[in-house]
Short mmCIF file of C-alpha atoms and ligand atoms in Angstrom, two decimals:
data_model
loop_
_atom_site.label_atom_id
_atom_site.label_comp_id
_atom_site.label_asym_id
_atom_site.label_seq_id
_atom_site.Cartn_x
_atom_site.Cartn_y
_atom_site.Cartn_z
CA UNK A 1 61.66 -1.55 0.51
CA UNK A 2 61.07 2.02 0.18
CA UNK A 3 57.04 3.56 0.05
CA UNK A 4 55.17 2.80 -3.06
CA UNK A 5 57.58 0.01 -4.69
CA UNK A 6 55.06 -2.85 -5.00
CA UNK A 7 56.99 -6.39 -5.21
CA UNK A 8 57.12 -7.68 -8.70
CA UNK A 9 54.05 -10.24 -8.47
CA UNK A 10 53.71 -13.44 -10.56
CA UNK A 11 50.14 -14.47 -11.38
CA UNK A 12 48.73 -16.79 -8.57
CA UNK A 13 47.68 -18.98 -11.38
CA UNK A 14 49.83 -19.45 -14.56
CA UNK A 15 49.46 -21.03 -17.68
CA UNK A 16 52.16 -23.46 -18.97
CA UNK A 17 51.81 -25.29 -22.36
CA UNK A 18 48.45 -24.71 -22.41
CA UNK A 19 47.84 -25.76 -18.89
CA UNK A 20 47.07 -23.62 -15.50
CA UNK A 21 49.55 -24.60 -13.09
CA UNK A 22 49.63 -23.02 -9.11
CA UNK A 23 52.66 -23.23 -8.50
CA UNK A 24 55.13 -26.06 -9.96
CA UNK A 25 51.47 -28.18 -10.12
CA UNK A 26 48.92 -28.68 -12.56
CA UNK A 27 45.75 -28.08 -12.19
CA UNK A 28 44.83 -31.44 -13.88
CA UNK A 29 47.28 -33.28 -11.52
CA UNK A 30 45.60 -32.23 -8.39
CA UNK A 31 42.26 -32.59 -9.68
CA UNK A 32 42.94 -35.90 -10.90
CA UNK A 33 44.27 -36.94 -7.28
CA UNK A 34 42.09 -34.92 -5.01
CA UNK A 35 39.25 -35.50 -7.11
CA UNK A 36 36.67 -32.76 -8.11
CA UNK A 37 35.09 -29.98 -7.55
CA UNK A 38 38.37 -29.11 -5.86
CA UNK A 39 39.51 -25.59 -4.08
CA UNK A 40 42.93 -24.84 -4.85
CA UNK A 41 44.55 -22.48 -2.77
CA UNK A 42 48.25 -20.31 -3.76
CA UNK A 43 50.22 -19.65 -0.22
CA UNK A 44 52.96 -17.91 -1.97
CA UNK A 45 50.17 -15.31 -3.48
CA UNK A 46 48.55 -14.94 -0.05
CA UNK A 47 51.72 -13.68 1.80
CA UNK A 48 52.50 -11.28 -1.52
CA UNK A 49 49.08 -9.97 -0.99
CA UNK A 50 49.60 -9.25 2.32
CA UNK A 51 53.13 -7.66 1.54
CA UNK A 52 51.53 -4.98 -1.22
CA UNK A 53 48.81 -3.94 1.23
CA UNK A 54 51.54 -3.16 3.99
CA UNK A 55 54.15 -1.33 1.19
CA UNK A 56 50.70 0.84 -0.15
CA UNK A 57 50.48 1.78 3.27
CA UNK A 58 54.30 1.97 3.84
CA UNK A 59 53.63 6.09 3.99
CA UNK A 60 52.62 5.80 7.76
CA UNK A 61 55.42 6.03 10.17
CA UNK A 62 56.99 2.75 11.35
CA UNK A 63 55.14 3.02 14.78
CA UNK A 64 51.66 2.86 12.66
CA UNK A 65 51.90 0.57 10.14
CA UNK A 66 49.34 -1.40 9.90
CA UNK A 67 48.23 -4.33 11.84
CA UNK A 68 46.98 -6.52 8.82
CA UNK A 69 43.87 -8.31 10.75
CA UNK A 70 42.97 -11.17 8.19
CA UNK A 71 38.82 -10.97 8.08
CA UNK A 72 38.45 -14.87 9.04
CA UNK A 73 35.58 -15.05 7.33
CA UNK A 74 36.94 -14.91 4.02
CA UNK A 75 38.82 -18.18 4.07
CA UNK A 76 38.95 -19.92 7.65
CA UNK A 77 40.85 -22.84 6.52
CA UNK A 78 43.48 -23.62 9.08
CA UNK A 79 46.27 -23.88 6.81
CA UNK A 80 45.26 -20.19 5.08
CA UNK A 81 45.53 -19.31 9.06
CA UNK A 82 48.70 -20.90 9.76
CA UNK A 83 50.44 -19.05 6.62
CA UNK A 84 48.87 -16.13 7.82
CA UNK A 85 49.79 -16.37 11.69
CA UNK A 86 53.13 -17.18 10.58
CA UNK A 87 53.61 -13.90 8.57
CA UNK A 88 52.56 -11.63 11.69
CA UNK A 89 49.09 -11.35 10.50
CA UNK A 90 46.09 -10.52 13.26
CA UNK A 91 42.34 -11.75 12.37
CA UNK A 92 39.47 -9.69 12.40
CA UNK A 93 36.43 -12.36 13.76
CA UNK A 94 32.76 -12.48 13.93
CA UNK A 95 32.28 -15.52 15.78
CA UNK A 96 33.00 -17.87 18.87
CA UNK A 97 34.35 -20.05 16.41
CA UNK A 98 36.41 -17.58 14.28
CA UNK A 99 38.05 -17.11 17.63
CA UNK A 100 38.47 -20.82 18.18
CA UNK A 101 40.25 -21.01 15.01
CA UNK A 102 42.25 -18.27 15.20
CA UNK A 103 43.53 -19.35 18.11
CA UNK A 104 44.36 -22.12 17.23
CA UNK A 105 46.21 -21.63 14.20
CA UNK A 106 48.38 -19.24 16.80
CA UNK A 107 47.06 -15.80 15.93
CA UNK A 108 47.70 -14.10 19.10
CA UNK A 109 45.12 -12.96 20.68
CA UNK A 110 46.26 -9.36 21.34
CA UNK A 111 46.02 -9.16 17.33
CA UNK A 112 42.24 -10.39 17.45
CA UNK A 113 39.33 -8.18 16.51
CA UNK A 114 35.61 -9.43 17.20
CA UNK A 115 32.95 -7.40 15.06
CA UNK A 116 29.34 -8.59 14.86
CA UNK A 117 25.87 -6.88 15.89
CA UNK A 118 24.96 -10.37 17.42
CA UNK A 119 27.74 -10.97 19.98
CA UNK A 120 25.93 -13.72 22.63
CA UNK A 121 26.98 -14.04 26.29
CA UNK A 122 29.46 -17.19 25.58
CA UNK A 123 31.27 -15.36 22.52
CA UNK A 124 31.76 -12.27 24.68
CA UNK A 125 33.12 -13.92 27.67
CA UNK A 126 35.08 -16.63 25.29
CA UNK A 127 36.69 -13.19 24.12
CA UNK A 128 37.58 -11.77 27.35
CA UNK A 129 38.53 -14.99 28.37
CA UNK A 130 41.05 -15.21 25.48
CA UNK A 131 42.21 -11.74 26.23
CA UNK A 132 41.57 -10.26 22.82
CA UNK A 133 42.55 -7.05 21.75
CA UNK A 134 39.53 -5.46 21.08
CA UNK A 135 35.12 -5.83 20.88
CA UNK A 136 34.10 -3.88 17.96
CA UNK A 137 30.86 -2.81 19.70
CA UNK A 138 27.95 -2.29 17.42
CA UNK A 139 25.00 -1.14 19.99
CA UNK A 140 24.67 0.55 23.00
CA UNK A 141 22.83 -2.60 24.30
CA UNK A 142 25.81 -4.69 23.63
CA UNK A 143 28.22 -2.69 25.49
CA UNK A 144 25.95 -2.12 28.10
CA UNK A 145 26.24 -6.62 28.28
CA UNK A 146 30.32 -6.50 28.09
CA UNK A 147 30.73 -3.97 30.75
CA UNK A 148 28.24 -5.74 32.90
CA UNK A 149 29.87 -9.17 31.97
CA UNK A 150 33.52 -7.83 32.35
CA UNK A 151 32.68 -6.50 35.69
CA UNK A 152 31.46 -9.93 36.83
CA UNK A 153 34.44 -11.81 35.54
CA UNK A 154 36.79 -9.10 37.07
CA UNK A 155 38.49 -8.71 34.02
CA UNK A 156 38.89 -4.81 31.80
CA UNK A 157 37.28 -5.35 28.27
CA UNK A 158 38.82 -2.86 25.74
CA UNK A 159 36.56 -1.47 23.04
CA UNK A 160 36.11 -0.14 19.74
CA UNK A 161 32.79 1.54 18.56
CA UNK A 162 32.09 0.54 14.95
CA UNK A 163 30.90 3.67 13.79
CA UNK A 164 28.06 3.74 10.74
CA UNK A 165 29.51 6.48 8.57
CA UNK A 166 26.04 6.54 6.22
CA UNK A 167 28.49 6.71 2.90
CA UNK A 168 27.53 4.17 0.35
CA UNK A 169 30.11 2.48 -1.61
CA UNK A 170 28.35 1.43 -4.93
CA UNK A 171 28.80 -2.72 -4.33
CA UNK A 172 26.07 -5.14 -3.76
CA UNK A 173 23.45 -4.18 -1.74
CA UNK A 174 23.92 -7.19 0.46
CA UNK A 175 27.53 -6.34 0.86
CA UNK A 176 27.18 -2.65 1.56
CA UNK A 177 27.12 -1.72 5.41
CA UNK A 178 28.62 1.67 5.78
CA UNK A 179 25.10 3.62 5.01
CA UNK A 180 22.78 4.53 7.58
CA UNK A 181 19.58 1.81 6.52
CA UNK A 182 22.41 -1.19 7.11
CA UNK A 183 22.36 -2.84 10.64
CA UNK A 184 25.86 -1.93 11.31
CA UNK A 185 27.39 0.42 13.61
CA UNK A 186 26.24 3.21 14.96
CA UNK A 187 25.81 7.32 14.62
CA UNK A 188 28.90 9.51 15.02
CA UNK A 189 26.36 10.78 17.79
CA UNK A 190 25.51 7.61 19.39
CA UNK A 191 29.00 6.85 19.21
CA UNK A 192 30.43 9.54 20.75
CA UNK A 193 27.67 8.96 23.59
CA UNK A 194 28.74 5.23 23.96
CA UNK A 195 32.60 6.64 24.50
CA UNK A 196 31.01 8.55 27.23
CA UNK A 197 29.65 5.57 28.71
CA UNK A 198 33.04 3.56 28.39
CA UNK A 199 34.78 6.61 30.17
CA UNK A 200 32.17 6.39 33.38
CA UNK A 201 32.55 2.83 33.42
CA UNK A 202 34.96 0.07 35.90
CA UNK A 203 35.26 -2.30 33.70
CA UNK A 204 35.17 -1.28 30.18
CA UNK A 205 38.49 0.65 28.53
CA UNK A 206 38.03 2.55 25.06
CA UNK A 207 41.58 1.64 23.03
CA UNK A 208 40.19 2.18 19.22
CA UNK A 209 37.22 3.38 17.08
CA UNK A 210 36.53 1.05 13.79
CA UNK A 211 34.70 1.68 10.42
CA UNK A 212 33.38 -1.03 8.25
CA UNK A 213 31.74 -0.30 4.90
CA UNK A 214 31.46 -2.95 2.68
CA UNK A 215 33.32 -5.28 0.20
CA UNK A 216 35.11 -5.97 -3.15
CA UNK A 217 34.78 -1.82 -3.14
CA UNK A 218 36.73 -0.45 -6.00
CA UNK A 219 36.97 3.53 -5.78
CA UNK A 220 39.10 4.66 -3.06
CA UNK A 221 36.77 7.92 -2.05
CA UNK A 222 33.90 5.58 0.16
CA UNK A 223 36.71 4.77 2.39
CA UNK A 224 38.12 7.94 2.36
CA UNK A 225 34.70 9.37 3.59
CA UNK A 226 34.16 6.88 6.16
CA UNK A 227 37.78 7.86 7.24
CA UNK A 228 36.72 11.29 7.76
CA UNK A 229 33.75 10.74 9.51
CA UNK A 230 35.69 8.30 12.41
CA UNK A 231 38.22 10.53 12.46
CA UNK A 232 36.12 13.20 13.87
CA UNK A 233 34.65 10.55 16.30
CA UNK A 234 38.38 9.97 17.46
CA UNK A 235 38.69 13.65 17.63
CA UNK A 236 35.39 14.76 19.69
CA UNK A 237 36.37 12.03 22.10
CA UNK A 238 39.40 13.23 23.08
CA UNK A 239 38.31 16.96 23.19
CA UNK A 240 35.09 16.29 25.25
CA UNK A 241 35.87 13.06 26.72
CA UNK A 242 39.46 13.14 27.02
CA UNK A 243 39.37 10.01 25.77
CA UNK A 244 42.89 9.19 24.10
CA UNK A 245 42.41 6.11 21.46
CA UNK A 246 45.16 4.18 20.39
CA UNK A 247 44.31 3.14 16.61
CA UNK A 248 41.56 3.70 14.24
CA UNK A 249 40.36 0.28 12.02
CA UNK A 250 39.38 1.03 8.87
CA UNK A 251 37.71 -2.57 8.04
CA UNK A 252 38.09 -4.38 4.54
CA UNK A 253 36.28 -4.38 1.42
CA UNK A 254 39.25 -3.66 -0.73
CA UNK A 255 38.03 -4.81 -3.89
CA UNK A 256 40.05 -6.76 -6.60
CA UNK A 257 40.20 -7.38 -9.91
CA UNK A 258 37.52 -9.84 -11.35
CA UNK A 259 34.85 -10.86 -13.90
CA UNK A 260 32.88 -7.78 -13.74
CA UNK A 261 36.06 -4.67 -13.14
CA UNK A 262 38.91 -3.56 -12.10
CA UNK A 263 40.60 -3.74 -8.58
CA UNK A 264 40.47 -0.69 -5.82
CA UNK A 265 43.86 1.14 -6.30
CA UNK A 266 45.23 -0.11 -3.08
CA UNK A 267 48.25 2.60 -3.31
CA UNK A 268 46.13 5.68 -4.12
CA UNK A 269 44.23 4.36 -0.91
CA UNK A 270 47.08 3.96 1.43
CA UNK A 271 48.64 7.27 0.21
CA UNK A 272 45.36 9.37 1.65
CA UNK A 273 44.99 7.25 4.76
CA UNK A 274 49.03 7.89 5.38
CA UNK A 275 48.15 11.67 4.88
CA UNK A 276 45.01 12.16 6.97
CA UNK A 277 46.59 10.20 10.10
CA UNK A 278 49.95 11.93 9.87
CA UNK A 279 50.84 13.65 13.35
CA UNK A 280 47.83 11.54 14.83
CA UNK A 281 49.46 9.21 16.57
CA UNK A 282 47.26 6.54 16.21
CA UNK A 283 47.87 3.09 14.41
CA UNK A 284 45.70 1.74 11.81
CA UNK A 285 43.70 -1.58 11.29
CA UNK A 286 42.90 -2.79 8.08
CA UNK A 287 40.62 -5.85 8.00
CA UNK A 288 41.34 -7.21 4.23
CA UNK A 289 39.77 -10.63 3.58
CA UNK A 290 39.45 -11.22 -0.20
CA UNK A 291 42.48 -8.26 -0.61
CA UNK A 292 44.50 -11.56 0.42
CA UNK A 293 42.94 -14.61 -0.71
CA UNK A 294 40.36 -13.89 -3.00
CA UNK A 295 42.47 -14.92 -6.55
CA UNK A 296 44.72 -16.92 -4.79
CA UNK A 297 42.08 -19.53 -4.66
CA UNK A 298 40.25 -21.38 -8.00
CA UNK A 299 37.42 -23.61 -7.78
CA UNK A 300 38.38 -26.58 -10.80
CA UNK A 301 35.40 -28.17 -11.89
CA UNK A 302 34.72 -31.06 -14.43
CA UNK A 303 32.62 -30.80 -17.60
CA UNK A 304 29.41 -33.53 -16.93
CA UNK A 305 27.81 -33.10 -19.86
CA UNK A 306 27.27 -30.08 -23.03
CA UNK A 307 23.41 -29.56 -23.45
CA UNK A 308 21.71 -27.57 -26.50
CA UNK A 309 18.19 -26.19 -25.75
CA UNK A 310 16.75 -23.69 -28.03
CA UNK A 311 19.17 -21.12 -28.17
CA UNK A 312 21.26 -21.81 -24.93
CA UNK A 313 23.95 -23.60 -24.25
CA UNK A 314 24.40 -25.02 -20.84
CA UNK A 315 27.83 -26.64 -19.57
CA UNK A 316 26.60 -28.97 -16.71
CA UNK A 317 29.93 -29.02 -14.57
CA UNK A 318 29.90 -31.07 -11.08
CA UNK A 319 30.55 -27.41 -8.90
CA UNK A 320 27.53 -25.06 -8.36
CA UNK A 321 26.21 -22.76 -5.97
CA UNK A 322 26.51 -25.39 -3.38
CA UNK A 323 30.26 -25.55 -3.93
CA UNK A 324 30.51 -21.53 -4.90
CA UNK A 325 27.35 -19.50 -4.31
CA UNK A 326 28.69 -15.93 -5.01
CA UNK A 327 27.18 -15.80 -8.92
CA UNK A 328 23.79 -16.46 -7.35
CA UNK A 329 23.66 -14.71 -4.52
CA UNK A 330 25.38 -11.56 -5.10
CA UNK A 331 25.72 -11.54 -8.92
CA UNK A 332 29.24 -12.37 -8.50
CA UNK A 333 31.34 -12.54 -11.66
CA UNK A 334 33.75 -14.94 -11.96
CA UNK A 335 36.36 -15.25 -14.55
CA UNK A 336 36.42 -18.99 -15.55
CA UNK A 337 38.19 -20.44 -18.25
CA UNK A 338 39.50 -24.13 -19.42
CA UNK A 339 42.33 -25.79 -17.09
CA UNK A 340 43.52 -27.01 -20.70
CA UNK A 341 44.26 -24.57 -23.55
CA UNK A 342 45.16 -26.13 -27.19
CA UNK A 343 44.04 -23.63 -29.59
CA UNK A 344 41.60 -25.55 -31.51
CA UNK A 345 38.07 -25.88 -29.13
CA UNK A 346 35.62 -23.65 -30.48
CA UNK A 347 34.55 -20.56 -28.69
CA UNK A 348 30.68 -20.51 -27.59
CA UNK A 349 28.39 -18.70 -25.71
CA UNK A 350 27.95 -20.71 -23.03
CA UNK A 351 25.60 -20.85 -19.42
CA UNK A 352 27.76 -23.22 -16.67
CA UNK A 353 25.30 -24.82 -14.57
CA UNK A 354 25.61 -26.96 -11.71
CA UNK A 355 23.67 -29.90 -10.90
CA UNK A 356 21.79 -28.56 -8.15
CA UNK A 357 17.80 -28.96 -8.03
CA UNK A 358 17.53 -24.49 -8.62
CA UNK A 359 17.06 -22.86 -11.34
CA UNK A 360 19.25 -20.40 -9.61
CA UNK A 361 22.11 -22.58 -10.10
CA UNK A 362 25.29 -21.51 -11.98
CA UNK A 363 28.70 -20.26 -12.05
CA UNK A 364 28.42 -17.98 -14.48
CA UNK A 365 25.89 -16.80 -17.37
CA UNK A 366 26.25 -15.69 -21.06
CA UNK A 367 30.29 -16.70 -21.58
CA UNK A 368 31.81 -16.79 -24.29
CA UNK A 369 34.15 -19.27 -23.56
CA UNK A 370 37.05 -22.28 -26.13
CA UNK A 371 34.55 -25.42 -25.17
CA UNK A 372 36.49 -28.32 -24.33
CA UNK A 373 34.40 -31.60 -24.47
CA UNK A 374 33.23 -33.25 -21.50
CA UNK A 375 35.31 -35.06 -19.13
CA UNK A 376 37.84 -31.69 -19.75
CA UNK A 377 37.94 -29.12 -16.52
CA UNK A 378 36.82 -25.32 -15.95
CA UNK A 379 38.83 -23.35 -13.56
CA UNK A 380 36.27 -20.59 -11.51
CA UNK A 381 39.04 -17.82 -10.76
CA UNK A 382 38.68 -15.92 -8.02
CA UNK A 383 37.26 -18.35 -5.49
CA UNK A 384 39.82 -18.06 -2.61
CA UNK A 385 37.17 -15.71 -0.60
CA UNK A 386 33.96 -16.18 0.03
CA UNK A 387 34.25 -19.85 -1.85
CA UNK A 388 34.48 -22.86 0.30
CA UNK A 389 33.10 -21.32 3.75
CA UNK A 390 30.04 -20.69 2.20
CA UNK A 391 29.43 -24.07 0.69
CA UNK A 392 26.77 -25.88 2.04
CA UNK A 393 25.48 -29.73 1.93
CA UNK A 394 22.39 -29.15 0.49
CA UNK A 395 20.96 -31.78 -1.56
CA UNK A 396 23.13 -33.77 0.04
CA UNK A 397 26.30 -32.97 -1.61
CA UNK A 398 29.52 -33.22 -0.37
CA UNK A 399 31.66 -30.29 0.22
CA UNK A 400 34.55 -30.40 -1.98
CA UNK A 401 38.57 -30.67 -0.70
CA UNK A 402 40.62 -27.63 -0.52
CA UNK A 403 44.52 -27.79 -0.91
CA UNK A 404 47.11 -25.48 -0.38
CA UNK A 405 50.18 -25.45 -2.90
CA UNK A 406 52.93 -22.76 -0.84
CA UNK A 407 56.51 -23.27 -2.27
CA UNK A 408 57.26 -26.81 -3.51
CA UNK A 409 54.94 -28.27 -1.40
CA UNK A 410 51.44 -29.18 -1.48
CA UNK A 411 49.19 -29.64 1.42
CA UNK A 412 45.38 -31.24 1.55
CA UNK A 413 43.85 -28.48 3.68
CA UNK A 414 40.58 -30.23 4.04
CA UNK A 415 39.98 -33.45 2.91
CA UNK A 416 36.50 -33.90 0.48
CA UNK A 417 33.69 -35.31 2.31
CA UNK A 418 32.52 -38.94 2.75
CA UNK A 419 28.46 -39.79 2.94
CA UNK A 420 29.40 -40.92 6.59
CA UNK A 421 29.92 -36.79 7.37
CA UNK A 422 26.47 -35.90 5.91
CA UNK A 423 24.55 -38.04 8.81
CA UNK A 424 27.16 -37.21 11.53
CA UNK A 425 24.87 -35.94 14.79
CA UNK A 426 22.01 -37.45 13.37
CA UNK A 427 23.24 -40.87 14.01
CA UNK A 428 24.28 -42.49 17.22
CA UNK A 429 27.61 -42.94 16.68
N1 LIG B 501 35.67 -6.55 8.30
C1 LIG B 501 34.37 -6.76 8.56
C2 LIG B 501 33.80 -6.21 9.79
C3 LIG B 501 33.58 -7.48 7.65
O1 LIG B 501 32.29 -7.68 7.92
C4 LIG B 501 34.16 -7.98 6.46
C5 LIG B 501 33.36 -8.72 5.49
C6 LIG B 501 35.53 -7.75 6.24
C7 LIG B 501 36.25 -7.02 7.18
C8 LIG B 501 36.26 -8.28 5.03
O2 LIG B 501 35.76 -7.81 3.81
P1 LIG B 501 36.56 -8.14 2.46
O3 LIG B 501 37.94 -7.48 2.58
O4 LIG B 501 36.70 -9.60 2.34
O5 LIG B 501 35.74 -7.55 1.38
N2 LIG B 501 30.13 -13.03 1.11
C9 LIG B 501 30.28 -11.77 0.40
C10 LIG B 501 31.16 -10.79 1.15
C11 LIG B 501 30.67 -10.54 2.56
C12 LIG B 501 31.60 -9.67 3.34
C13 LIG B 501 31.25 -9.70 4.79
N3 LIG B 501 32.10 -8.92 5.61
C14 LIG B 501 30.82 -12.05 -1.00
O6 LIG B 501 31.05 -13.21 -1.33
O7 LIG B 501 31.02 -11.12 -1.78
#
């Protein structure tokens, strides 16, 4: 397919008769056999995600296409993993136990990336161990502990600097970490002097320089900035250092279409980053983790209960920030609307609540929204990313299912948990 023909995509999440479907399935049909709160993943809109990130980059020459490294974090299920490993995918990782299940959903490990300003001892030798492709060091201390590690094992460990660019990219402050107050990276300067350090040492081997700068980002010209900035890294590296890097990673944060805007044009982005690296011969990362899976996954939730007080109306549904925590923790807006369409409910301005014990608790705020009656279902859009990993147990809730619907098959990715998994490790047995 030739540069800048996107494939003709099919919305991950269609309505048919009045009823959202993934797939050939109804939304009401999986709730009603996997029960709710439920995560519903699309496979098929994962891997066309993945394809339109590679064709907006499809500029680069064939040697540098991308290496799409899924961000892990986003979505770790196994089965998201799997589809991904399958379709070539890398992962970026910021954990022992991203690694672990990278791994072992068969991500090679000479596609792995391990970012993270809190690296310990085990995850750094569980990466060399593993024979990743790259540390994404974020302090001079912590390369300092991989070269001295490395050297004990006997083993090379090849290295990235994350480089701080100090650009800010107008997102939530809590997921903005390309300006120079955020704990990530480092200087161009101390970068540059961290290269020099790699150069002098045995056991350490500098293959890439990596840029991070924050997420669901939607103007291009933040990453374009950051770009610059790592670019000159690269170059002062190998004109002081002589210091010849093999790719520059430009992170994630490619932001996509939601409650609150519109998504980052992905092909306006990939046409730049083709023309700066032209004749630069080196390959490019990208890191996208809700780029792929962010509205290929809903959250379907059912109505408990409609209550009146004053002037509010609050829809109690049995999801809430324990399930989905992104509307009250980063003022995340998700779309949401009924699983069940028929015309006639009327539309209301609505608060959906969970039943957690916060005030703090709800999916979204102010809607205007058809009402169906209770015992009908909500479907939270855009909950693929950043949904299920972050649910927790607290008030002793149990963390929903997920399942994956990929072709004409549908898969129970995670099964919903039992009250025997909320004591697990405090019992005996
Ligand atoms: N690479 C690195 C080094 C990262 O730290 C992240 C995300 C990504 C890539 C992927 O970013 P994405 O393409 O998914 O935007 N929990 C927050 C988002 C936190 C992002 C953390 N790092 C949320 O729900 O909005």
């Amino acid at each position: 397919m030739g540069a800048g023909v996107l494939t003709a995509t099919s919305p991950p999440f269609a309505r048919r008769g009045g009823l959202l479907h993934c797939g050939a399935y109804s939304l009401e049909n999986l709730a009603q056999q996997y029960q709710t709160p439920l995560y519903v993943y699309n496979g098929d809109r994962i891997l066309e995600r993945k394809r339109a990130l590679e064709e907006a980059f499809a500029g680069l020459k064939a040697s540098l296409r991308p290496l799409v490294a899924y961000s892990v974090k986003a979505n770790p299920n196994l089965a998201v993993l799997d589809l991904l490993a399958r379709a070539g995918a890398g992962a970026d990782i910021v954990s022992g136990g991203e690694l672990f299940r990278a791994l072992r959903a068969g991500i090679p490990a000479d596609r792995i990336v391990f970012a993270g300003v809190g690296k310990s001892r085990d995850e750094l030798r569980y990466g060399i161990e593993a024979g990743i492709m790259s540390f994404h060091v974020e302090s001079a201390q912590e390369l300092e502990a991989l070269g001295a590690l490395a050297a004990e094992m006997g083993a090379v460990a090849p290295v990235a600097v994350r480089v701080n660019p100090d650009v800010q990219s107008f997102t939530h402050e809590f997921t903005s970490t390309g300006h120079a107050a955020a704990k990530f990276g480092v200087s161009p300067g101390e970068a540059h002097e961290m290269y020099r350090r790699v150069a002098a040492h045995p056991a350490l081997c500098a293959v890439g320089v990596d840029v991070h700068i924050g997420s669901q980002i939607r103007d291009p010209a933040p990453f374009l900035r950051a770009l610059d900035v790592v670019l000159q890294v690269e170059e002062r590296a190998r004109r002081e250092l002589g210091i010849e890097l093999d790719y520059v990673d430009l992170g994630g944060g490619f932001g996509i279409s939601d409650g609150a805007g519109e998504a980052l044009d992905i092909r306006a982005l990939g046409r730049e980053v083709a023309a700066r690296l032209e004749g630069r011969g080196l390959a490019l990362i990208l890191e996208p983790g809700r780029f792929l899976v962010g509205d290929a996954g809903v959250l379907v939730t059912l109505i408990l209960y409609v209550k009146k007080s004053g002037e509010k109306t609050f829809v109690v549904t049995d999801a809430g920030m324990t399930e989905l925590i992104r509307p009250s923790h980063y003022g995340g807006v998700h779309s949401v609307s009924p699983v069940r369409e028929n015309g006639r409910d009327p539309v209301e301005r609505v608060d959906i609540v969970g039943p957690v014990c916060e005030q703090g608790d709800f999916l979204a705020r102010d809607r205007l929204l058809p009402l169906p009656p209770p015992g009908a279902l909500l479907c939270v859009h855009q909950a693929g990313a950043y949904g299920f990993t972050m649910a927790s147990n607290y008030n002793s809730r149990l963390r929903p299912a997920e399942v994956l619907v990929h072709g004409e098959h549908v898969t129970l990715a995670r099964r919903r948990e039992r009250y025997d998994d909320l004591i697990r490790g405090e019992t005996d047995d």
